[in-house]
JSON list of C-alpha atoms in Angstrom, two decimals:
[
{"chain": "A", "resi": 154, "resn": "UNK", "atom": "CA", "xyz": [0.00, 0.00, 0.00]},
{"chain": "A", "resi": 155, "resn": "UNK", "atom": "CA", "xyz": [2.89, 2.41, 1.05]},
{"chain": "A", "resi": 156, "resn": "UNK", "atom": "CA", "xyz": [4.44, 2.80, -2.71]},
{"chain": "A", "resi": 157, "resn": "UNK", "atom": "CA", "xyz": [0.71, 3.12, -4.53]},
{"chain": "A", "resi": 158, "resn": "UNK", "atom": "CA", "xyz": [0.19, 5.42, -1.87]},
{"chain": "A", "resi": 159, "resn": "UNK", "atom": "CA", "xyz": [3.16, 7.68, -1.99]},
{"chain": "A", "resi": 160, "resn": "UNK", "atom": "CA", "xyz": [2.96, 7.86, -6.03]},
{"chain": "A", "resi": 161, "resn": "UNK", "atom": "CA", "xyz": [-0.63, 9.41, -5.37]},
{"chain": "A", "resi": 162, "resn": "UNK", "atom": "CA", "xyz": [0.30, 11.93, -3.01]},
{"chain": "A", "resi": 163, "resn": "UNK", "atom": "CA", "xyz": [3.43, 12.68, -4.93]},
{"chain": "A", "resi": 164, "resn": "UNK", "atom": "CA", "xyz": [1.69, 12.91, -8.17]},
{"chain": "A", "resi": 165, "resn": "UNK", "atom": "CA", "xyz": [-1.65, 14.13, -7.65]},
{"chain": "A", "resi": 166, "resn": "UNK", "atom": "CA", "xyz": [-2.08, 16.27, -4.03]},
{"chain": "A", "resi": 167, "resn": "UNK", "atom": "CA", "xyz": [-0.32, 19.73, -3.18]},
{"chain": "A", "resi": 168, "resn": "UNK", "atom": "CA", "xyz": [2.09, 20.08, -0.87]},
{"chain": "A", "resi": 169, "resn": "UNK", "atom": "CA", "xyz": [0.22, 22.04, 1.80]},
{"chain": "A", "resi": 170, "resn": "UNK", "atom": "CA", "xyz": [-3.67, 22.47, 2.06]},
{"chain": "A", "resi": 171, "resn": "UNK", "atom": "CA", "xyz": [-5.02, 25.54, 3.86]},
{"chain": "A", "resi": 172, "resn": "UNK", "atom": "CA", "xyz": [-8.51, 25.93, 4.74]},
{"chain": "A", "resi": 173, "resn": "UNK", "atom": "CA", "xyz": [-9.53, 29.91, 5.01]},
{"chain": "A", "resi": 174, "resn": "UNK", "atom": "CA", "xyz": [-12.04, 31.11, 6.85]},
{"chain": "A", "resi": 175, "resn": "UNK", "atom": "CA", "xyz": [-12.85, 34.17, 8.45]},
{"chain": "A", "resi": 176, "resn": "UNK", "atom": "CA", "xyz": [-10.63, 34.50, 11.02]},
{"chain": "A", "resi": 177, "resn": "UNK", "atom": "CA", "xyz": [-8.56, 37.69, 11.44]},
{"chain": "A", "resi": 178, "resn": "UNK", "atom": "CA", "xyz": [-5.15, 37.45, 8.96]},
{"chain": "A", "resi": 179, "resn": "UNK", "atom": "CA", "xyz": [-2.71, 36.88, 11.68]},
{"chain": "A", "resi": 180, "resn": "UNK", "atom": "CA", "xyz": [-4.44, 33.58, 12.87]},
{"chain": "A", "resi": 181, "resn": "UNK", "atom": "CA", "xyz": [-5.23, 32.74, 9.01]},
{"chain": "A", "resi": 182, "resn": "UNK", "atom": "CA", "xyz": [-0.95, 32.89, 8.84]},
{"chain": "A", "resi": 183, "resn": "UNK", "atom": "CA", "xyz": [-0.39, 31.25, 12.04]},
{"chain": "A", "resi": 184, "resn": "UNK", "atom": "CA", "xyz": [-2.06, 28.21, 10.78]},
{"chain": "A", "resi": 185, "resn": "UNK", "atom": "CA", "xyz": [-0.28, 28.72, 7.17]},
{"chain": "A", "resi": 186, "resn": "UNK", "atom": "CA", "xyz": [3.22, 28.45, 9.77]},
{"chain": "A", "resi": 187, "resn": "UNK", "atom": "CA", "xyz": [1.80, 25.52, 11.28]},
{"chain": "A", "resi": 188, "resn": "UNK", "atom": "CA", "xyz": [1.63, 23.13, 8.13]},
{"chain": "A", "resi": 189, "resn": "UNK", "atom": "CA", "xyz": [4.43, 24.53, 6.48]},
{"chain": "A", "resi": 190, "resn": "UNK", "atom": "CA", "xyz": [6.61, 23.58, 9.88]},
{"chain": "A", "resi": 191, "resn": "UNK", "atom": "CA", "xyz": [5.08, 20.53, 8.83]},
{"chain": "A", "resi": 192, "resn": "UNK", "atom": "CA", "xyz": [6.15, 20.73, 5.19]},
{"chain": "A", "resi": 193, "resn": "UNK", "atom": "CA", "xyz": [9.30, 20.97, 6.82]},
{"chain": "A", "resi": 194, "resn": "UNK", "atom": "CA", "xyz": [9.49, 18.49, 8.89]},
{"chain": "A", "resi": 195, "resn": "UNK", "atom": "CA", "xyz": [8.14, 16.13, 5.83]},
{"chain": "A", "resi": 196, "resn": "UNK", "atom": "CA", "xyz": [11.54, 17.12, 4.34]},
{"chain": "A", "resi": 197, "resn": "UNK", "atom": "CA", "xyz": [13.42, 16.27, 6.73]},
{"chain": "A", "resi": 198, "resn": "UNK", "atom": "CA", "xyz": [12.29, 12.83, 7.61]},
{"chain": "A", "resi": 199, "resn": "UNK", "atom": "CA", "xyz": [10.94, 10.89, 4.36]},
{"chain": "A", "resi": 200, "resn": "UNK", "atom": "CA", "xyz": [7.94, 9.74, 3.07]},
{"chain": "A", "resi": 201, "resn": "UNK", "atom": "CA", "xyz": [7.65, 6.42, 4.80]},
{"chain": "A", "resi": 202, "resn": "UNK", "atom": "CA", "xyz": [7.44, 8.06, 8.18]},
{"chain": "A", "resi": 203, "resn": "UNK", "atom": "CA", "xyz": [4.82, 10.85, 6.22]},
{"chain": "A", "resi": 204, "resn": "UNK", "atom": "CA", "xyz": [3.03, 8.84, 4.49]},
{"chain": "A", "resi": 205, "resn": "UNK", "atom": "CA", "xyz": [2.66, 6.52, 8.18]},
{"chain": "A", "resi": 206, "resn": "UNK", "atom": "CA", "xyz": [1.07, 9.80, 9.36]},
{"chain": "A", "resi": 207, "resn": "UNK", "atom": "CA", "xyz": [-1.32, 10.44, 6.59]},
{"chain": "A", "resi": 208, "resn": "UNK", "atom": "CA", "xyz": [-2.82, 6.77, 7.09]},
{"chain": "A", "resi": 209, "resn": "UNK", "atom": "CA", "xyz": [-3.15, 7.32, 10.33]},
{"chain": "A", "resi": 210, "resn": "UNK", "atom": "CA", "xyz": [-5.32, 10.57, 10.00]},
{"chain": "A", "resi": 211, "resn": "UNK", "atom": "CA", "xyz": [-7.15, 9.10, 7.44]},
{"chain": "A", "resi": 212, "resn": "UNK", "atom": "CA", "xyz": [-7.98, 5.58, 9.35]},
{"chain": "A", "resi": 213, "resn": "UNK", "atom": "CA", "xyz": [-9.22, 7.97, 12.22]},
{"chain": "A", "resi": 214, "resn": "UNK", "atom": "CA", "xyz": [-10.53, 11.11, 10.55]},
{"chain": "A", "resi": 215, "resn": "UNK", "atom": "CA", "xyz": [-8.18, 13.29, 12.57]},
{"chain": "A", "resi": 216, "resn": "UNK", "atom": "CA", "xyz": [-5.96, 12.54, 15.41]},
{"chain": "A", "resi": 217, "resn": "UNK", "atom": "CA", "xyz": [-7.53, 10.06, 17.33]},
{"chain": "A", "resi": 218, "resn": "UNK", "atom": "CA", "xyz": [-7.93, 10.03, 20.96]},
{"chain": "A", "resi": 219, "resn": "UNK", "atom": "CA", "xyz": [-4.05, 8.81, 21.47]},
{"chain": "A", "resi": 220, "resn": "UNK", "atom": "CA", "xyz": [-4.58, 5.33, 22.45]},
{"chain": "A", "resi": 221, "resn": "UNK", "atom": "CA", "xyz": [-3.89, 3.31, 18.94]},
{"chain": "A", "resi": 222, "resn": "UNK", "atom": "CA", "xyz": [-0.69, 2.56, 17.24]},
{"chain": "A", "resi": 223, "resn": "UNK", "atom": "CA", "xyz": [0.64, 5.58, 15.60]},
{"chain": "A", "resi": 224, "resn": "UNK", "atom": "CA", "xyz": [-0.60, 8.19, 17.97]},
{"chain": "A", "resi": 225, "resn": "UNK", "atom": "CA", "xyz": [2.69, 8.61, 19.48]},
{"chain": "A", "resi": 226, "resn": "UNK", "atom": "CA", "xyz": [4.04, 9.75, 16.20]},
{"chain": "A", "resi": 227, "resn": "UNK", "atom": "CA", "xyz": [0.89, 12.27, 16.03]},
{"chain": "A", "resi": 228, "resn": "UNK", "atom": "CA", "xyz": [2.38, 13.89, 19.34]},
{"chain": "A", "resi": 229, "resn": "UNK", "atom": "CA", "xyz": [5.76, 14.43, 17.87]},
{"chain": "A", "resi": 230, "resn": "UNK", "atom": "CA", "xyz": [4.42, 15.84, 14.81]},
{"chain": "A", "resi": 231, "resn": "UNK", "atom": "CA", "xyz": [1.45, 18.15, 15.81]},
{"chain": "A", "resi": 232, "resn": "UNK", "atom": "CA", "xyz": [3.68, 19.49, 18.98]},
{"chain": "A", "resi": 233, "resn": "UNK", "atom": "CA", "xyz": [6.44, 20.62, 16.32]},
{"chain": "A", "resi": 234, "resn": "UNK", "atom": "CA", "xyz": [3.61, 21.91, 13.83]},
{"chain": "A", "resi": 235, "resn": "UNK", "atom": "CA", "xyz": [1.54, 23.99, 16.73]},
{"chain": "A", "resi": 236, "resn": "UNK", "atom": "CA", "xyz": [4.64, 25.15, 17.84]},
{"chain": "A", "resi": 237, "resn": "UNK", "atom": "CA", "xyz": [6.07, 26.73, 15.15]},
{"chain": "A", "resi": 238, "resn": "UNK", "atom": "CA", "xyz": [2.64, 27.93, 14.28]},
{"chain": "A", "resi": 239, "resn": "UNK", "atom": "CA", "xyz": [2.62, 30.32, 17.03]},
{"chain": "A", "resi": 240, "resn": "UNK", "atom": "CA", "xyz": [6.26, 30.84, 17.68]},
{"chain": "A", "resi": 241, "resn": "UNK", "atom": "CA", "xyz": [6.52, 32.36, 14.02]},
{"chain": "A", "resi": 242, "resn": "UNK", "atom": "CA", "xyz": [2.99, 34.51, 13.80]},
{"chain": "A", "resi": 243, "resn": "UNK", "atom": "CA", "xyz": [4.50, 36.01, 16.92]},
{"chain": "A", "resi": 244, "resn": "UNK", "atom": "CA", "xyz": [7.39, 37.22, 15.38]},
{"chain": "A", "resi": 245, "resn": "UNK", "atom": "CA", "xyz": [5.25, 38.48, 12.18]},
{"chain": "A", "resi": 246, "resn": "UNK", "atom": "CA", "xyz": [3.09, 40.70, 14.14]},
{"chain": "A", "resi": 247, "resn": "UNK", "atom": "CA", "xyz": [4.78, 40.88, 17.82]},
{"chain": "A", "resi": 248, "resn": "UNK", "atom": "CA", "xyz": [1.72, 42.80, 19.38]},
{"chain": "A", "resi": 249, "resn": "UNK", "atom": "CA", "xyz": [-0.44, 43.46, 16.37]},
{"chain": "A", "resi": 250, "resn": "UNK", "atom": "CA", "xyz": [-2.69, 40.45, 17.04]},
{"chain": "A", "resi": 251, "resn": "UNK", "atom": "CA", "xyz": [-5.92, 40.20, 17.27]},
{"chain": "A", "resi": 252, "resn": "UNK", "atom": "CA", "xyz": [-6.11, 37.62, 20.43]},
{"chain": "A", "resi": 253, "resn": "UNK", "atom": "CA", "xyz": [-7.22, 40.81, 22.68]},
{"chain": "A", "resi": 254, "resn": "UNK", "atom": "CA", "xyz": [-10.41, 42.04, 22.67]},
{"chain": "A", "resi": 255, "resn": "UNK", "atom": "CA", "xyz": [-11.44, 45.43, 21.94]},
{"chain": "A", "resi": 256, "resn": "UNK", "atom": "CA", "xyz": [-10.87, 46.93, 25.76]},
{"chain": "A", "resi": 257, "resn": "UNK", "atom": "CA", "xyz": [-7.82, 45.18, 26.04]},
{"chain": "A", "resi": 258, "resn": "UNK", "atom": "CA", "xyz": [-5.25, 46.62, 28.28]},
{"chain": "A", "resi": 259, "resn": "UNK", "atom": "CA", "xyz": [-1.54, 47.35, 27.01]},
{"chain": "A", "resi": 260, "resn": "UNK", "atom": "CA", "xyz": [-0.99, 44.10, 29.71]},
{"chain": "A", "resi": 261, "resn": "UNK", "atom": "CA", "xyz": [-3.46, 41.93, 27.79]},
{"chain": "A", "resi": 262, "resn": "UNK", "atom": "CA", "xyz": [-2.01, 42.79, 24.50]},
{"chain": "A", "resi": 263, "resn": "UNK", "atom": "CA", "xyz": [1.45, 41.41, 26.01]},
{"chain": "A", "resi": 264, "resn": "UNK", "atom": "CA", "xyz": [0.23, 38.64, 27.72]},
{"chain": "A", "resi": 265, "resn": "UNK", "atom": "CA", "xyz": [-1.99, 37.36, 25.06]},
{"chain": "A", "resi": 266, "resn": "UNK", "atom": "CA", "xyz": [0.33, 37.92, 21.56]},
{"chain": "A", "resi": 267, "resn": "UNK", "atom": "CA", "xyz": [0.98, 34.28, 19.66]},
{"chain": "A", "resi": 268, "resn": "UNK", "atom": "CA", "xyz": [4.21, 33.50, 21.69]},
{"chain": "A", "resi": 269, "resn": "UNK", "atom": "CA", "xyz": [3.13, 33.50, 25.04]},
{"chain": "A", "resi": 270, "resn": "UNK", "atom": "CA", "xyz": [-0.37, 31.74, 24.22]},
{"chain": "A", "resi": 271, "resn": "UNK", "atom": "CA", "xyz": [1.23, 28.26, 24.50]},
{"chain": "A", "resi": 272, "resn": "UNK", "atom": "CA", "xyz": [2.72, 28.55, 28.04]},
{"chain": "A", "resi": 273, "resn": "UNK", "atom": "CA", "xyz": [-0.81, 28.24, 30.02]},
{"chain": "A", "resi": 274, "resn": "UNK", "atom": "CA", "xyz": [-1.57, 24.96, 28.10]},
{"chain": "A", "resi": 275, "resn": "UNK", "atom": "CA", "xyz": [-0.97, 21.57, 28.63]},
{"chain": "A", "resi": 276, "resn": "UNK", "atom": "CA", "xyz": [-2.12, 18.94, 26.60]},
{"chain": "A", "resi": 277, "resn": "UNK", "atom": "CA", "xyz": [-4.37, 20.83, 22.76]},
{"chain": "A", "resi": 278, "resn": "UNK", "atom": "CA", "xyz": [-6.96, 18.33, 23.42]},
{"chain": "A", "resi": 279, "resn": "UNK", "atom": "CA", "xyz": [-8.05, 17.08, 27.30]},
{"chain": "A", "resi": 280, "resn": "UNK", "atom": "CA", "xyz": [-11.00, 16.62, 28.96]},
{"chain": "A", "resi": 281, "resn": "UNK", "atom": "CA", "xyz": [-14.31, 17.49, 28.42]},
{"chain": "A", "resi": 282, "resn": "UNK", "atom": "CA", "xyz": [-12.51, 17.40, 24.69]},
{"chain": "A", "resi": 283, "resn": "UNK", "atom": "CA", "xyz": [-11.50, 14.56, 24.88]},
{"chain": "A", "resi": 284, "resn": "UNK", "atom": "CA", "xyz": [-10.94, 11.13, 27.01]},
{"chain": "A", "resi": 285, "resn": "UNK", "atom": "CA", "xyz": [-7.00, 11.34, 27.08]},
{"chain": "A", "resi": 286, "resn": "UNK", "atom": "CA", "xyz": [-5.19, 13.96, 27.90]},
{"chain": "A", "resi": 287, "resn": "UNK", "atom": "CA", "xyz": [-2.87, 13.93, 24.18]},
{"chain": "A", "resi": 288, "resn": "UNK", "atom": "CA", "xyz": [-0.81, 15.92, 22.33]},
{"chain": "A", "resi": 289, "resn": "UNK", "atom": "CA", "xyz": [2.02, 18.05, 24.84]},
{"chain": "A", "resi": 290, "resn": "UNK", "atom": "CA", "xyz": [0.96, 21.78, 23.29]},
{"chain": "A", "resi": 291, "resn": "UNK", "atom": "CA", "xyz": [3.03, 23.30, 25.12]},
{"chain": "A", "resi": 292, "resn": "UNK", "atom": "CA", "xyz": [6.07, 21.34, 25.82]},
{"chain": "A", "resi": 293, "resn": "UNK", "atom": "CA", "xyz": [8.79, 22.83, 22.80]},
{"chain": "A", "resi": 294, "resn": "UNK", "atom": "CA", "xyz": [7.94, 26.79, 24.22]},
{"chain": "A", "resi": 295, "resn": "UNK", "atom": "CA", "xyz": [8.56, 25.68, 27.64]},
{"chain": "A", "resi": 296, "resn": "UNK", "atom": "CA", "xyz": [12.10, 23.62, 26.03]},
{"chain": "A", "resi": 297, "resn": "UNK", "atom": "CA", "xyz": [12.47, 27.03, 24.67]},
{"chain": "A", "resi": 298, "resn": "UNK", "atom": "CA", "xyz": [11.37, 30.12, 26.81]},
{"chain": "A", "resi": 299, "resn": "UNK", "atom": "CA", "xyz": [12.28, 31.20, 30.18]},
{"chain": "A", "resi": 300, "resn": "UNK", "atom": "CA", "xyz": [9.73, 31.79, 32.49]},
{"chain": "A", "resi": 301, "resn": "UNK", "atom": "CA", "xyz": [11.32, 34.54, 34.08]},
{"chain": "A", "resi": 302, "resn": "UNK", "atom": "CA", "xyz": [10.56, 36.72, 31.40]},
{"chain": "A", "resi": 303, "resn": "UNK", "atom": "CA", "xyz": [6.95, 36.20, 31.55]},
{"chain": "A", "resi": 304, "resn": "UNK", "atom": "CA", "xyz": [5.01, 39.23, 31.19]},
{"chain": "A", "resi": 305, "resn": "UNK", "atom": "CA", "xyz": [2.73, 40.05, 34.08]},
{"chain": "A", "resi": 306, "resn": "UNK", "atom": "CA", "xyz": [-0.41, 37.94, 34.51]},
{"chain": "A", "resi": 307, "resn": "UNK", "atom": "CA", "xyz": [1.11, 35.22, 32.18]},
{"chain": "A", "resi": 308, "resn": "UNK", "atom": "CA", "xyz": [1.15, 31.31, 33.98]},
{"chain": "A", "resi": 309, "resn": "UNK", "atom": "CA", "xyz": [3.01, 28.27, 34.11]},
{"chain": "A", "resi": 310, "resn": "UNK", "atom": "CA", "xyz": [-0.10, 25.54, 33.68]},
{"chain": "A", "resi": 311, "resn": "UNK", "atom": "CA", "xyz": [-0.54, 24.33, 37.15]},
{"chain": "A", "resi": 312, "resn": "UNK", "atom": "CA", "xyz": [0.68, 21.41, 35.95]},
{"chain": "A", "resi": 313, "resn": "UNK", "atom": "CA", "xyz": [3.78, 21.76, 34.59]},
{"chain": "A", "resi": 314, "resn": "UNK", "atom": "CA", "xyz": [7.41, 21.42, 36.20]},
{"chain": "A", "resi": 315, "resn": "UNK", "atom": "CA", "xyz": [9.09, 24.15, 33.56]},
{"chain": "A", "resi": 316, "resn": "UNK", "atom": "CA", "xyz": [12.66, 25.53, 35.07]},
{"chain": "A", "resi": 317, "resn": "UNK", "atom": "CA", "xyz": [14.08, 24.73, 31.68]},
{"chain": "A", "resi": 318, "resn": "UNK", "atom": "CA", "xyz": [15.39, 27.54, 28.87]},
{"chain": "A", "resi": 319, "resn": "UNK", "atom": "CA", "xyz": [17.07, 28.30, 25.97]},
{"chain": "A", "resi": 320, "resn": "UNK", "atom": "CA", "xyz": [17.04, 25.38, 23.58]},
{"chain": "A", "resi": 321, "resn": "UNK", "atom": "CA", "xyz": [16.67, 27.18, 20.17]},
{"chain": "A", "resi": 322, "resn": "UNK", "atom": "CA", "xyz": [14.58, 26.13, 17.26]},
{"chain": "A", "resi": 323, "resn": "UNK", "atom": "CA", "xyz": [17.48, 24.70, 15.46]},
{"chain": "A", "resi": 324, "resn": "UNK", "atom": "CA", "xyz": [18.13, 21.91, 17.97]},
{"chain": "A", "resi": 325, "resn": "UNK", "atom": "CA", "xyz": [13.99, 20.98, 18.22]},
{"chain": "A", "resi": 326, "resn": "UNK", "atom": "CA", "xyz": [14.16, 20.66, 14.74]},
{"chain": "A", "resi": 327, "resn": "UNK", "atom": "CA", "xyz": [17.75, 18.72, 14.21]},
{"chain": "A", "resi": 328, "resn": "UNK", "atom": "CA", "xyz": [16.02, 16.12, 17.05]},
{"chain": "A", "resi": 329, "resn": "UNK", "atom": "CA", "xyz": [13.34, 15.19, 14.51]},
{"chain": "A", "resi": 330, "resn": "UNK", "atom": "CA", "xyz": [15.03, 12.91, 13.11]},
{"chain": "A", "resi": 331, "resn": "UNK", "atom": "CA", "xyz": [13.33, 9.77, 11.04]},
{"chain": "A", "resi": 332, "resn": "UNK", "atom": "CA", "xyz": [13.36, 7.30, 13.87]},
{"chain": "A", "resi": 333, "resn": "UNK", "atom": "CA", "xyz": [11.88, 9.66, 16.16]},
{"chain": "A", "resi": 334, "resn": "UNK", "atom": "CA", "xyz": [8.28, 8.49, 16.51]},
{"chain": "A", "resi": 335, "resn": "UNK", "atom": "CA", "xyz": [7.52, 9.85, 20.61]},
{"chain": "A", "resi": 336, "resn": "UNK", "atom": "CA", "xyz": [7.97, 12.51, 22.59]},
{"chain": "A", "resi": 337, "resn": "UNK", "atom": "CA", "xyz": [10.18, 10.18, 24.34]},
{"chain": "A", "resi": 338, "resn": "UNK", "atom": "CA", "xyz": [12.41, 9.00, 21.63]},
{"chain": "A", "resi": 339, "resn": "UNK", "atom": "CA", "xyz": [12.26, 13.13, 20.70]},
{"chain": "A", "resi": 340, "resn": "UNK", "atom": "CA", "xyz": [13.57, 13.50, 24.78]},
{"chain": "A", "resi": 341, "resn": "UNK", "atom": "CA", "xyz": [16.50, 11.22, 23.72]},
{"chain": "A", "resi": 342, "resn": "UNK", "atom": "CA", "xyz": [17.45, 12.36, 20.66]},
{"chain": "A", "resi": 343, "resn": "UNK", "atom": "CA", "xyz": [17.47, 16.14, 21.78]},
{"chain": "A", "resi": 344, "resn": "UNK", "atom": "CA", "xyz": [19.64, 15.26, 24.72]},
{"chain": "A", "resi": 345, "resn": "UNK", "atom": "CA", "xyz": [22.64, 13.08, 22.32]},
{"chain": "A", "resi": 346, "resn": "UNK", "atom": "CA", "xyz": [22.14, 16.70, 19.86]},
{"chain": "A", "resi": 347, "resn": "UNK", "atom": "CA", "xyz": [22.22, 19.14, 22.78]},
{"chain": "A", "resi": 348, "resn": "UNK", "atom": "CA", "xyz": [24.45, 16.91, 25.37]},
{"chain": "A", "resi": 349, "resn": "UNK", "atom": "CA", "xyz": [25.26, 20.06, 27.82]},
{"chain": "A", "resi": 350, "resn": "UNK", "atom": "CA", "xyz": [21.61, 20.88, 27.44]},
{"chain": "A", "resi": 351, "resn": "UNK", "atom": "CA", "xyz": [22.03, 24.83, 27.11]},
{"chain": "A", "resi": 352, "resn": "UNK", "atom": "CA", "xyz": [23.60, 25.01, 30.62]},
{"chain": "A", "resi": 353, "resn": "UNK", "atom": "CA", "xyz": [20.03, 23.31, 31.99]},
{"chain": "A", "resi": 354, "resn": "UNK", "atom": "CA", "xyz": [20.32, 20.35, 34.22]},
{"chain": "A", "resi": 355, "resn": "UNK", "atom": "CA", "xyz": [19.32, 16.85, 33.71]},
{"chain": "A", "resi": 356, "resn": "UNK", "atom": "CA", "xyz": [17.02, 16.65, 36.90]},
{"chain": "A", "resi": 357, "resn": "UNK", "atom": "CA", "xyz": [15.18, 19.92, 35.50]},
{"chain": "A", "resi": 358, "resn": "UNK", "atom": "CA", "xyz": [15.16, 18.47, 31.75]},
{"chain": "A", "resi": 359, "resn": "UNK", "atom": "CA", "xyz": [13.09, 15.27, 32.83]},
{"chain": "A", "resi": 360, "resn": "UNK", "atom": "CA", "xyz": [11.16, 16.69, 35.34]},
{"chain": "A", "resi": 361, "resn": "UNK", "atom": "CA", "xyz": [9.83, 19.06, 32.30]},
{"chain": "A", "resi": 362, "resn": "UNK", "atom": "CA", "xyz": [9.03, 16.08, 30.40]},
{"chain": "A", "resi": 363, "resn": "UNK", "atom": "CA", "xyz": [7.87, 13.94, 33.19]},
{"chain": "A", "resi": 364, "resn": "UNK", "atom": "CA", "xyz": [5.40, 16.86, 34.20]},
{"chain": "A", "resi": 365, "resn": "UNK", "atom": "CA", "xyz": [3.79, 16.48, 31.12]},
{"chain": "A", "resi": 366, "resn": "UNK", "atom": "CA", "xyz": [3.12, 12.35, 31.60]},
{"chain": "A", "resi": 367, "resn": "UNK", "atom": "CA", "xyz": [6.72, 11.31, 29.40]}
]
């Protein structure tokens, strides 16, 4: 099925699908980031491990609810995508979003521009969403920021265990490599690419990860 399958997608399907709707232009372009990070990640991994993924949202008509066979892959894949998303409509538009309402305060416009919206959240889909708690949302911001230059008003998730900082885009991306199918292979792989871990320690590293179930 794989080869008849990759000739199809090759041949017949673009490389990126966006749907539009009405949505203000900076969240129309954060979700244009999103699947082009994972254009990019395509690129850098192969189509056996893409193509794996497209069956897999296919067979369950989206992501699934993270029990079956494949959904660890999802987690790698839609953590990298979501993250990028925001990470780079933030640095298009810095505080010209349009997260804030109307009366917004000059605090609210800080607190709620694209890069900080990821550090309140856990898991993109939990309960009442969903059964499992799936997908980490948050956890490449929190590999990447440093909580003590939060704005005012902006929150850990209760949750989380998030004393790490500094690991740049460039390493997140050189740890997606092929055989990297879980957020815990992704753990292992980031820690033989980054091996002094950007000055953080190795108890505060795992505890990160642990804190959100790896």
């Amino acid at each position: 099925m794989m080869p008849l399958l990759t000739t199809y997608f090759t041949a017949f399907l673009p490389d990126v699908i966006l749907s539009v709707t009405d949505n203000s232009s900076d969240k129309v372009k954060r979700t244009a980031y999103h699947e082009l990070a994972h254009a990019v990640h395509y690129q850098k991994v192969g189509n056996s491990y893409w193509i794996a993924e497209v069956v897999y949202t296919i067979s369950h008509t989206g992501y699934g609810d993270g029990t079956d066979p494949g959904a660890d892959r999802v987690e790698v894949v839609e953590t990298w995508g979501n993250h990028m998303g925001y990470y780079l409509a933030d640095r298009h538009y810095g505080l010209n979003h349009s997260n804030a309402g109307t009366n917004a305060t000059t605090a609210d416009i800080e607190r709620l521009r694209h890069g900080n919206w990821l550090e309140p959240h856990h898991f993109k889909y939990s309960p009442p969403d969903d059964p499992v708690n799936f997908i980490p949302w948050g956890l490449m911001h929190d590999l990447a920021d440093d909580n003590n230059s939060n704005p005012i008003g902006l929150l850990e998730h209760s949750s989380i265990t998030d004393n790490v900082k500094d690991f740049t885009h460039l390493q997140l991306y050189h740890a997606l490599t092929p055989d990297v199918t879980s957020i815990p292979t992704f753990r292992t792989q980031l820690t033989a690419i980054v091996p002094g871990l950007n000055g953080n320690t190795q108890t505060d590293y795992h505890a990160l990860f642990s804190s959100y179930g790896y």
